[in-house]
XYZ file of N, CA and C in Angstrom:
357
model
N 30.570 47.473 38.034
C 31.179 48.319 36.950
C 30.327 49.031 35.938
N 29.213 48.312 35.684
C 28.218 48.782 34.516
C 27.575 50.083 35.200
N 27.264 49.725 36.767
C 26.597 50.605 37.482
C 27.415 51.972 37.392
N 28.480 51.858 37.543
C 29.343 52.864 37.827
C 29.368 53.514 36.371
N 29.587 53.036 35.598
C 29.235 53.661 34.308
C 27.955 53.968 34.023
N 27.152 53.537 34.323
C 25.516 54.613 34.190
C 25.470 55.858 34.864
N 26.096 55.729 35.894
C 26.511 57.119 36.970
C 26.842 57.943 36.322
N 28.392 57.626 35.298
C 28.946 58.529 34.765
C 28.390 59.116 33.599
N 27.609 58.662 33.061
C 27.110 59.151 31.819
C 25.650 59.629 32.085
N 25.149 59.839 33.336
C 23.570 60.187 33.746
C 23.628 61.420 33.733
N 24.531 62.373 34.037
C 24.441 63.837 33.780
C 24.659 64.364 32.703
N 25.168 63.677 31.850
C 25.447 64.265 30.275
C 24.459 63.480 29.370
N 23.583 62.840 29.980
C 22.476 62.244 29.505
C 21.354 63.436 29.559
N 21.108 63.886 31.127
C 20.088 64.668 31.908
C 20.213 66.096 30.711
N 21.647 66.349 30.455
C 21.849 67.801 29.920
C 21.522 67.581 28.246
N 21.936 66.396 27.516
C 21.664 66.522 26.016
C 20.110 66.415 25.902
N 19.732 65.902 26.876
C 18.017 65.522 26.653
C 17.142 66.603 26.777
N 17.606 67.697 28.136
C 17.333 68.870 28.080
C 17.453 69.941 26.815
N 18.887 69.457 26.726
C 18.900 70.711 25.478
C 17.886 70.194 24.144
N 17.939 68.730 23.567
C 16.970 68.110 22.782
C 15.822 68.951 22.646
N 15.088 69.135 23.970
C 13.845 69.609 24.344
C 13.592 71.088 23.712
N 14.552 71.948 24.601
C 14.767 72.892 24.271
C 14.820 73.598 22.681
N 15.405 72.623 21.691
C 15.823 72.645 20.675
C 14.404 72.334 19.779
N 13.692 71.858 20.318
C 12.230 71.202 19.878
C 10.800 71.785 20.428
N 11.305 72.959 21.074
C 10.309 73.698 21.925
C 9.766 74.916 20.562
N 8.663 75.244 20.838
C 7.726 75.782 19.621
C 8.813 77.247 19.699
N 9.070 77.908 20.741
C 9.976 78.928 20.444
C 11.321 79.127 20.399
N 11.882 77.895 20.085
C 13.389 77.556 19.910
C 14.009 78.637 18.631
N 12.982 78.963 17.429
C 13.597 79.421 16.233
C 13.612 81.021 16.718
N 13.280 81.644 18.011
C 13.146 82.901 18.212
C 14.427 83.082 18.940
N 14.988 81.897 19.590
C 16.453 82.040 20.181
C 17.637 81.795 19.721
N 18.822 82.300 19.969
C 20.364 81.875 19.618
C 20.320 80.768 19.921
N 21.381 80.144 19.239
C 21.546 78.703 19.709
C 22.605 78.681 21.056
N 23.143 79.484 21.314
C 24.298 79.589 22.269
C 23.198 80.061 23.883
N 22.207 81.140 23.680
C 21.454 81.046 24.752
C 20.667 79.981 24.993
N 20.211 79.325 23.844
C 19.251 78.306 24.117
C 19.934 77.028 24.941
N 20.945 76.910 24.566
C 22.053 76.016 25.148
C 22.160 76.392 26.598
N 22.758 77.377 26.839
C 22.769 77.973 28.413
C 21.797 77.754 29.252
N 20.658 78.292 28.614
C 19.459 78.229 29.473
C 18.943 76.483 29.492
N 19.258 75.633 28.973
C 18.773 74.139 28.857
C 19.256 73.571 29.886
N 21.059 73.601 29.722
C 22.042 73.516 30.982
C 21.738 74.362 32.099
N 21.130 75.502 32.351
C 20.965 75.566 33.702
C 19.902 75.651 34.251
N 18.924 74.940 33.368
C 17.677 74.624 33.961
C 17.682 73.495 34.550
N 18.890 72.428 34.193
C 18.762 70.843 34.744
C 19.708 70.796 36.321
N 20.568 72.203 36.234
C 21.908 72.448 36.972
C 21.743 71.833 38.149
N 20.546 72.529 38.523
C 20.474 72.679 40.417
C 19.864 70.730 40.413
N 19.021 70.419 39.855
C 18.605 68.783 40.220
C 19.598 67.865 40.028
N 20.506 68.186 38.777
C 21.583 67.595 38.301
C 22.613 67.193 39.481
N 22.799 68.375 40.218
C 23.973 68.171 41.408
C 23.474 67.754 42.467
N 22.190 68.138 42.643
C 21.639 67.285 44.102
C 21.693 66.071 43.903
N 21.218 65.213 42.959
C 21.164 63.907 42.013
C 22.652 63.227 42.414
N 23.566 64.051 41.897
C 24.745 63.609 42.129
C 25.264 63.614 43.492
N 25.284 64.547 44.170
C 25.603 64.610 45.509
C 24.671 63.647 46.145
N 23.939 63.374 45.969
C 22.992 61.814 46.453
C 23.684 60.816 46.686
N 24.237 60.617 45.307
C 24.785 59.074 44.949
C 26.293 59.405 45.546
N 27.208 60.568 45.952
C 28.340 60.514 46.568
C 27.944 60.430 48.114
N 26.631 60.902 48.432
C 26.789 60.250 49.842
C 26.407 58.745 50.160
N 25.928 58.486 49.495
C 25.801 56.835 49.310
C 26.995 56.351 49.262
N 27.831 56.888 49.060
C 29.276 55.892 48.769
C 30.038 56.142 50.214
N 29.767 57.254 51.089
C 30.362 57.743 52.485
C 30.513 56.016 53.251
N 29.473 55.407 53.619
C 29.205 54.593 54.774
C 30.642 53.360 53.992
N 31.133 53.693 52.614
C 31.799 52.268 52.372
C 33.294 52.549 53.076
N 33.669 54.139 53.441
C 34.756 53.835 53.842
C 34.766 53.719 55.526
N 34.143 53.125 55.928
C 33.920 52.762 57.454
C 33.702 51.364 57.369
N 33.706 50.670 56.756
C 33.871 49.221 56.694
C 35.196 48.583 56.983
N 35.160 47.462 57.589
C 36.305 47.029 57.754
C 36.398 45.611 57.534
N 37.512 45.225 58.019
C 37.873 43.868 57.572
C 38.216 43.540 56.590
N 38.304 42.151 55.833
C 38.924 42.127 54.303
C 38.072 42.955 53.425
N 36.345 42.990 53.654
C 35.376 43.623 52.839
C 36.095 45.275 52.420
N 36.661 45.777 53.935
C 36.777 46.958 53.936
C 37.846 47.367 52.763
N 39.012 46.436 52.941
C 40.101 46.504 52.465
C 39.683 46.095 50.238
N 38.514 45.827 50.335
C 38.366 45.521 48.989
C 37.527 46.648 48.337
N 36.680 47.256 49.515
C 36.080 48.172 48.913
C 37.045 50.112 49.421
N 37.728 50.052 49.859
C 38.388 51.170 50.639
C 38.914 52.344 49.107
N 39.137 51.844 48.273
C 39.035 52.852 46.896
C 37.564 53.493 46.409
N 36.603 52.768 46.632
C 35.465 52.992 46.116
C 34.734 54.380 46.879
N 34.814 54.784 47.860
C 34.477 56.031 48.390
C 35.044 57.103 48.228
N 36.599 57.191 47.650
C 37.241 58.033 47.211
C 37.384 58.363 45.797
N 37.133 57.375 45.242
C 37.124 57.378 43.700
C 35.818 57.868 42.777
N 34.960 57.270 43.541
C 33.585 57.432 42.781
C 33.320 58.669 43.027
N 33.296 59.609 43.860
C 32.828 60.989 44.078
C 33.789 61.848 42.884
N 35.268 61.473 43.197
C 36.127 62.215 42.078
C 35.276 62.188 40.661
N 35.338 60.924 40.017
C 34.688 60.528 38.847
C 33.431 61.269 38.620
N 32.385 61.124 39.487
C 31.150 61.806 39.286
C 31.528 63.390 39.254
N 31.854 64.186 40.005
C 32.389 65.398 39.790
C 32.816 65.688 38.473
N 33.902 64.682 38.264
C 33.983 65.056 37.383
C 33.327 64.884 35.643
N 32.444 63.894 35.864
C 31.567 63.421 34.468
C 30.521 65.165 34.994
N 30.466 65.936 35.967
C 29.171 66.706 35.747
C 30.236 67.770 35.035
N 31.423 68.053 35.273
C 32.275 69.470 34.642
C 31.708 68.899 32.874
N 32.359 67.842 32.652
C 32.211 67.342 31.446
C 30.412 67.736 30.846
N 29.435 67.263 31.802
C 28.124 67.230 31.538
C 27.919 69.093 31.051
N 28.443 69.742 32.116
C 28.154 71.364 31.847
C 29.065 71.957 31.210
N 30.298 71.064 30.494
C 30.640 72.456 29.882
C 31.146 71.406 28.243
N 31.356 70.532 28.137
C 31.768 70.009 27.153
C 30.385 69.650 26.204
N 29.401 68.970 26.820
C 28.341 68.306 26.188
C 27.605 69.852 25.602
N 27.312 70.780 26.240
C 26.627 72.096 25.745
C 27.563 72.888 24.722
N 28.961 72.616 24.669
C 29.838 73.075 23.381
C 29.658 72.149 22.529
N 29.932 71.052 22.611
C 29.674 69.991 21.278
C 28.379 70.059 20.651
N 27.332 70.024 21.348
C 25.926 70.727 21.039
C 25.999 71.774 20.325
N 26.385 72.733 20.690
C 26.730 73.916 19.583
C 27.610 73.620 18.265
N 28.654 73.142 18.445
C 29.218 72.625 17.108
C 28.416 71.276 16.151
N 27.838 70.791 17.154
C 27.200 69.322 16.086
C 25.796 69.622 16.036
N 24.848 69.813 16.636
C 23.462 70.040 16.606
C 22.897 71.267 15.851
N 21.889 71.363 15.316
C 21.136 72.415 14.596
C 19.899 72.435 14.922
N 19.275 73.858 14.885
C 17.824 73.942 15.489
C 16.961 73.365 13.927
N 16.028 72.688 14.500
C 15.443 72.103 13.741
C 14.189 73.262 13.035
N 14.176 73.193 11.457
C 13.120 74.310 11.093
C 11.714 74.106 11.680
N 11.020 74.670 12.275
C 9.575 74.364 12.565
C 8.543 74.913 11.770
N 9.186 75.616 10.771
C 7.889 76.224 9.337
C 7.944 75.240 8.729
N 8.275 74.444 8.374
C 8.131 73.208 7.442
C 7.207 72.338 7.964
N 7.144 71.794 9.286
C 6.290 71.014 9.858
C 4.759 71.782 9.476
N 4.871 73.289 9.587
C 3.368 73.901 10.004
C 2.687 73.692 8.494
N 3.731 73.812 7.686
C 3.100 74.112 5.866
C 2.603 72.619 5.617
N 3.306 71.407 5.830
C 2.593 69.891 5.849
C 1.639 69.779 6.540
N 1.600 70.623 7.527
C 0.296 70.051 8.521
C -0.980 70.812 8.208
N -0.823 72.324 7.321
C -1.887 72.734 6.778
C -1.953 72.159 4.913
N -1.319 71.396 4.792
C -1.508 70.967 3.429
C -0.636 72.137 2.466
N -0.255 72.639 2.707
C 1.135 73.353 2.042
C 2.150 72.479 1.215
N 2.717 73.040 0.031
C 3.997 72.190 0.000
C 5.210 73.093 -0.292
């Protein structure tokens, strides 16, 4: 159960970490927030999709297990891919939207003033 929970939040964590990285980049002040979020999400889209597909493919052999263990494991290869694909949609749609509503770009100029000794 804990492993599955980790897999479900993995894509959203990857998206929010990349959004955070883009928000704190030196050129973040020059970009609009929505463009920055789209760029950050698009940048990690393909690797996240491939990683999720690899996890889904590891579930396929469970569909062919027989006997008593097979009846126990039968729902896993069908439910886990559905849940992982749903988590991708959440990561790509809701995470950037909530970031747009809840996060703000840091003010980079104040850091540079303090670094130079200005107040």
